[in-house]
Short mmCIF file of C-alpha atoms and ligand atoms in Angstrom, two decimals:
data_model
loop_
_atom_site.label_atom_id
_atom_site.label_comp_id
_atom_site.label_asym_id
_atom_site.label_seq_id
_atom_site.Cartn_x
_atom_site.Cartn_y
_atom_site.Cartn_z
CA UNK P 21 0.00 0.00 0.00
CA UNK P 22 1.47 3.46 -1.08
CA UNK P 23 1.41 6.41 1.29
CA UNK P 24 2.38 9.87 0.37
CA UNK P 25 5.60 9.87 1.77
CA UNK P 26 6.38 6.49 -0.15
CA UNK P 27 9.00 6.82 -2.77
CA UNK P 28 7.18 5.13 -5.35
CA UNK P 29 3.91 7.54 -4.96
CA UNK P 30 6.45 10.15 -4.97
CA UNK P 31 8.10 9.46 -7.78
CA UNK P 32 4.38 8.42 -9.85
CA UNK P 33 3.41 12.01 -8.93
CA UNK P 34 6.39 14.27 -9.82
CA UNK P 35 5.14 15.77 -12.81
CA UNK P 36 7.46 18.98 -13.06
CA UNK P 37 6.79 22.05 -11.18
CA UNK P 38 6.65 24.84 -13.21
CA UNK P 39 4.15 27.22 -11.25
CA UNK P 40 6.40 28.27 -8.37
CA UNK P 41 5.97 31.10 -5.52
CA UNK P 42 8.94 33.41 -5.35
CA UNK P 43 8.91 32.81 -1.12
CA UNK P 44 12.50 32.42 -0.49
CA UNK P 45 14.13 29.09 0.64
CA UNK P 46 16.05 28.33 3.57
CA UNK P 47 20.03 28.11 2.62
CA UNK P 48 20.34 25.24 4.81
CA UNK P 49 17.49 23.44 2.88
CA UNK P 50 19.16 23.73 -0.24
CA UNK P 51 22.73 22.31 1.34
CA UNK P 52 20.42 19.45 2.54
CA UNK P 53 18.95 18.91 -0.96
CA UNK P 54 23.03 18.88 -3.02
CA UNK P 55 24.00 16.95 0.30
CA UNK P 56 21.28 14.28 -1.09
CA UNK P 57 21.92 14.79 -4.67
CA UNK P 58 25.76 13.81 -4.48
CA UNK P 59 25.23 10.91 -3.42
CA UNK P 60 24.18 9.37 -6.47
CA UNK P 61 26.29 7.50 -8.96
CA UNK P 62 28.67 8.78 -10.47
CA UNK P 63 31.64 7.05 -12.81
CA UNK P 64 34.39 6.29 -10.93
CA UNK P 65 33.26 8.22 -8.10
CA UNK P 66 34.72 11.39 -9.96
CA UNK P 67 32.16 13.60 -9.06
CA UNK P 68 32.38 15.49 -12.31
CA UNK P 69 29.42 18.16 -11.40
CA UNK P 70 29.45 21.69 -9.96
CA UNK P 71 26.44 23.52 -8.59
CA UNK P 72 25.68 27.43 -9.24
CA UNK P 73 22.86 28.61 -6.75
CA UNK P 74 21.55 31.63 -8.68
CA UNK P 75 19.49 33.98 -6.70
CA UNK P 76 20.60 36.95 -8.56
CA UNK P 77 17.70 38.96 -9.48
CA UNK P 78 19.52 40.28 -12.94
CA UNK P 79 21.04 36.93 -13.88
CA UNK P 80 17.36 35.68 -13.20
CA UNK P 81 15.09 38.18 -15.29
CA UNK P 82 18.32 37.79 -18.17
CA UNK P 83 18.12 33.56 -18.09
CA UNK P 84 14.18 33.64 -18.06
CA UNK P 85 14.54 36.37 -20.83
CA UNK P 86 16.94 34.16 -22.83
CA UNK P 87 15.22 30.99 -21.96
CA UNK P 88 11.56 32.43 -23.50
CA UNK P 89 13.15 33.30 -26.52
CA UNK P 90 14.85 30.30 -27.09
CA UNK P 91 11.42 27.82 -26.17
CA UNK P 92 9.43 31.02 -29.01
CA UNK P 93 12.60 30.41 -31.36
CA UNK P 94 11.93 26.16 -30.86
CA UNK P 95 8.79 25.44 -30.37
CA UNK P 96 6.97 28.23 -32.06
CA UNK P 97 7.12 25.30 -35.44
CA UNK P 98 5.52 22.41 -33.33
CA UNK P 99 2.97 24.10 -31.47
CA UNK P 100 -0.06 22.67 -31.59
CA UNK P 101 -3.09 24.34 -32.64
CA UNK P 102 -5.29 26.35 -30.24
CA UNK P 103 -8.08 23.96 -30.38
CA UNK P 104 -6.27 21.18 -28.99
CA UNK P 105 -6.95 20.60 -25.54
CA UNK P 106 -5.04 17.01 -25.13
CA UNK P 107 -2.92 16.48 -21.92
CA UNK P 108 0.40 17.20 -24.23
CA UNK P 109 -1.20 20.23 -26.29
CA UNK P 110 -1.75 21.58 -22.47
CA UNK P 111 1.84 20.82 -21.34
CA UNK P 112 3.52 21.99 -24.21
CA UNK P 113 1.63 25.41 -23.70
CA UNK P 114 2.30 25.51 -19.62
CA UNK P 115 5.58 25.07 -20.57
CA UNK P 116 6.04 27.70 -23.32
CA UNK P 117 5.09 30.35 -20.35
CA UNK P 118 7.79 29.15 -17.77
CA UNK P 119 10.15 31.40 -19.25
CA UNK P 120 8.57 34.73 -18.34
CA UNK P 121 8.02 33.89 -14.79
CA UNK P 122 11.78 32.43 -14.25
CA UNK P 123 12.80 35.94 -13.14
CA UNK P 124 10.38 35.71 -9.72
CA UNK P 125 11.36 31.87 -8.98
CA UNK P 126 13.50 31.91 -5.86
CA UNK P 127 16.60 29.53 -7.25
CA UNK P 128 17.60 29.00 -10.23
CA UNK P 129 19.54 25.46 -10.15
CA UNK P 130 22.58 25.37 -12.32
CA UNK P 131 24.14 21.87 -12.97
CA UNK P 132 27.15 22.02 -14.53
CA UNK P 133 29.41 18.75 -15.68
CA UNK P 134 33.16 18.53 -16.14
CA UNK P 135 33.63 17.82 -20.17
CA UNK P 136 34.75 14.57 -20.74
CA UNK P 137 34.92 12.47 -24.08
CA UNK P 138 33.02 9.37 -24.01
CA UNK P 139 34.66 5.76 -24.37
CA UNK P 140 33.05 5.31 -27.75
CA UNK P 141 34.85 8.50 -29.06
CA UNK P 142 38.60 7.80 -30.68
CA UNK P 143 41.69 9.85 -29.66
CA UNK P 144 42.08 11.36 -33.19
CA UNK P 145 38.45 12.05 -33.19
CA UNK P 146 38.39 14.18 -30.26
CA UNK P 147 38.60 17.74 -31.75
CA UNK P 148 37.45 20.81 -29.92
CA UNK P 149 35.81 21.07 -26.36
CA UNK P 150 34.29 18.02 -25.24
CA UNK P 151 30.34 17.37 -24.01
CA UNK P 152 29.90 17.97 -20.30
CA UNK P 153 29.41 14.30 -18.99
CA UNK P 154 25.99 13.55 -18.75
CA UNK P 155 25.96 10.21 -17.53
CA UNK P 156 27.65 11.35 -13.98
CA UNK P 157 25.49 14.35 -13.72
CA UNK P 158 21.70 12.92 -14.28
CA UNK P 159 21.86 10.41 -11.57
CA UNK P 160 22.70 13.41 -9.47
CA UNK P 161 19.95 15.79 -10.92
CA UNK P 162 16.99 13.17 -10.37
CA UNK P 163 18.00 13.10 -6.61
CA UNK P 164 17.91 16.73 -6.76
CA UNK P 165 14.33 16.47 -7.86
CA UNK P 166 13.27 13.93 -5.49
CA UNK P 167 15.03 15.49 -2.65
CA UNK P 168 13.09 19.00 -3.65
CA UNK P 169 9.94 17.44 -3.46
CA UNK P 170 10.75 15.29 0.15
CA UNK P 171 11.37 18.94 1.10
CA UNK P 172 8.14 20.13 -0.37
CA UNK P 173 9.47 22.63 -2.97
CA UNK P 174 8.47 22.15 -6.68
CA UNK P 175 11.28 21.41 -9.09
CA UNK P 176 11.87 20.56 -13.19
CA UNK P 177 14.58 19.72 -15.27
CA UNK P 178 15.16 22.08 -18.02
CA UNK P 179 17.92 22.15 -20.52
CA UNK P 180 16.61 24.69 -23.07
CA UNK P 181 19.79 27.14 -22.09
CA UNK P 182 21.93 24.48 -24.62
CA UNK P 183 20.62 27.09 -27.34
CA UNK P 184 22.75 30.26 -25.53
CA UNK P 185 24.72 27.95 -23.52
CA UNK P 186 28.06 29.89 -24.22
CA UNK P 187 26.55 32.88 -23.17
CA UNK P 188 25.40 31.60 -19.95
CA UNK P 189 28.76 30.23 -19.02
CA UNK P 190 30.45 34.14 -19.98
CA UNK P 191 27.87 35.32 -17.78
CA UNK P 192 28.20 32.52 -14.61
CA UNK P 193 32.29 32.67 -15.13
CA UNK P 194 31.98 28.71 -16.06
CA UNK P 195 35.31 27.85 -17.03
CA UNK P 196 36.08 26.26 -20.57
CA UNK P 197 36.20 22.22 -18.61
CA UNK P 198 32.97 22.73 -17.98
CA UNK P 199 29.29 23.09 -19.21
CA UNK P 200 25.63 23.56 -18.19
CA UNK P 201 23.88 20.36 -17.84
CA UNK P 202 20.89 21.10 -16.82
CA UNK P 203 18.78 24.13 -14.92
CA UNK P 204 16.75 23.11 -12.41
CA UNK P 205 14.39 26.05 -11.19
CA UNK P 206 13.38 25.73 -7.58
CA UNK P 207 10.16 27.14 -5.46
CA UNK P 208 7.54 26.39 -2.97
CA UNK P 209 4.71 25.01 -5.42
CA UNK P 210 1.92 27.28 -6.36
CA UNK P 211 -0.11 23.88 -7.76
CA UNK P 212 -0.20 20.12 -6.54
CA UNK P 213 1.99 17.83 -8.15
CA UNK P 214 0.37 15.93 -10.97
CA UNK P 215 0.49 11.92 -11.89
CA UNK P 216 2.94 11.26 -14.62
CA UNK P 217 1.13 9.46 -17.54
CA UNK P 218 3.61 6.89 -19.23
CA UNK P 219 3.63 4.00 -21.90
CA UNK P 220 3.62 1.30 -19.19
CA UNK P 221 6.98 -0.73 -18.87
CA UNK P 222 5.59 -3.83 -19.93
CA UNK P 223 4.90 -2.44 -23.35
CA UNK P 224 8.76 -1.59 -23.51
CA UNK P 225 10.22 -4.28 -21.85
CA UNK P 226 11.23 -7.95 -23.51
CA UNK P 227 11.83 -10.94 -21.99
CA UNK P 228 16.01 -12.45 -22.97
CA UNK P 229 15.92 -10.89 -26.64
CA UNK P 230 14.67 -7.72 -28.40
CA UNK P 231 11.04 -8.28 -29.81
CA UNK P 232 10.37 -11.54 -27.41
CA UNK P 233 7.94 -11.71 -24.74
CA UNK P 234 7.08 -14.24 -22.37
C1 FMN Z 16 16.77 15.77 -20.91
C2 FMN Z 16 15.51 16.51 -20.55
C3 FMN Z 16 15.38 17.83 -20.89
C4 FMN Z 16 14.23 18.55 -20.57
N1 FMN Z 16 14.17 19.87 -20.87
C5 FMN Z 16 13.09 20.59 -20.50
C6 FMN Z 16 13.06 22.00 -20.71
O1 FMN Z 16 14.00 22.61 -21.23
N2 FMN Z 16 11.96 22.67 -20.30
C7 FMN Z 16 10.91 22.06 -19.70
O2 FMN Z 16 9.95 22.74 -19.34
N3 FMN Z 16 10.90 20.71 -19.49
C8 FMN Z 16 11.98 19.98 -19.86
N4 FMN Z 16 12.01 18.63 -19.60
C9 FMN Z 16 10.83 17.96 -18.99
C10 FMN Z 16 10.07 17.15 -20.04
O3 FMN Z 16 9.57 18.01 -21.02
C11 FMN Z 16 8.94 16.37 -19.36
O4 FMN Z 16 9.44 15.52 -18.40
C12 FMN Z 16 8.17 15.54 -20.40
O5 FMN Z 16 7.52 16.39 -21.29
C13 FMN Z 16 7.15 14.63 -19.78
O6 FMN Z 16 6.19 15.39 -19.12
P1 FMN Z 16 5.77 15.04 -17.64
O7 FMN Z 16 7.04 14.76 -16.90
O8 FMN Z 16 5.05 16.27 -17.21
O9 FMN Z 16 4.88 13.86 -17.68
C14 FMN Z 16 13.15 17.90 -19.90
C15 FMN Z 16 13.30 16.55 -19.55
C16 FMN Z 16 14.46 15.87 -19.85
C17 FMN Z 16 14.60 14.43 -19.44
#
């Protein structure tokens, strides 16, 4: 039986947060939640992440600025059409305003991810600046989430800076072995948190080979 505190209601009710109140957040609750979050897995126990707590009000309103224009410059193509009132039509269009209120949200989350070639990737093919790892730094960022919400703030994962990424980093001071992984904005929740709907595992799952079932 599932209670509310149970990690597996939790984590079937973490739609993300995007309506947050701008009430501020305690310092020490945000140590707790990084305190969590590194403690996931992490090759080689590297710990190739570093965390950017931005509560500056003009590196806010200039990210939520830069992150509108990019989701108008993106998703402007694919929206879909006024009449549609499906469950994704209705996402999509929540998250096409989160932009404009990023400026008022309390913490903005930066995850950043020492650059690091993967295996796959030959010596002579590694020419200029390598991806930020992001196999080291999503464990971490979906303990961030989880930890947010056992803490009662609303949270989502958002990686639409990759379009002015290089700007971001001028502005943050980022040095050149690192990038943004991910920006996670953080607030007390203005809504409840929603059930996620999903393709249910067992249609993606096979049993010893690709295509089988049992
Ligand atoms: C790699 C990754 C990048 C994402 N980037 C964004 C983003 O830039 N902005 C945003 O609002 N949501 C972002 N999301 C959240 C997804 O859009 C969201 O989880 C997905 O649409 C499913 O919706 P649901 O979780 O509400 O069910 C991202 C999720 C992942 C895993």
């Amino acid at each position: 039986m599932e209670t509310k505190n149970d990690l597996f209601f939790i984590m079937k009710n973490m739609r993300p947060m995007r309506r947050l109140k701008p009430d501020p957040i305690k310092p020490e609750v945000i140590t707790e939640i990084l305190d969590a979050a590194i403690c996931a897995p992490n090759a080689l126990n590297t710990q190739p992440y570093k965390f950017i707590v931005l509560e500056d009000s003009e590196e806010k309103a200039w990210f939520g600025k830069s992150y509108d224009e990019a989701m108008i410059l993106r998703f402007t193509p694919i929206l879909p059409d006024e009449s549609d009132n499906s469950k994704n039509a209705r996402n999509i269009r929540t998250a096409m305003k989160f932009g404009k209120t990023m400026k008022d949200v309390p913490i903005l989350l930066i995850v950043c991810g020492k650059r690091d070639w993967p295996f796959s990737v030959e010596k002579k093919d590694r020419v200029g600046l390598a991806p930020p790892s992001p196999g080291s730094v999503y464990p971490c960022v979906q303990n961030i989430l989880l930890a947010c919400r056992a803490k009662g703030l609303g949270a989502s994962l958002t990686t639409m800076h990759q379009v002015f990424e290089d700007e971001l980093c001028r502005r943050l001071k980022v040095p050149e072995e690192y990038g943004v992984v991910a920006v996670i904005p953080i607030g007390y929740p203005k809504g409840n948190f929603g059930t996620v709907s999903r393709v249910p595992s067992s249609e993606l799952t096979f049993s010893n080979r690709w295509g089988e079932t049992k």
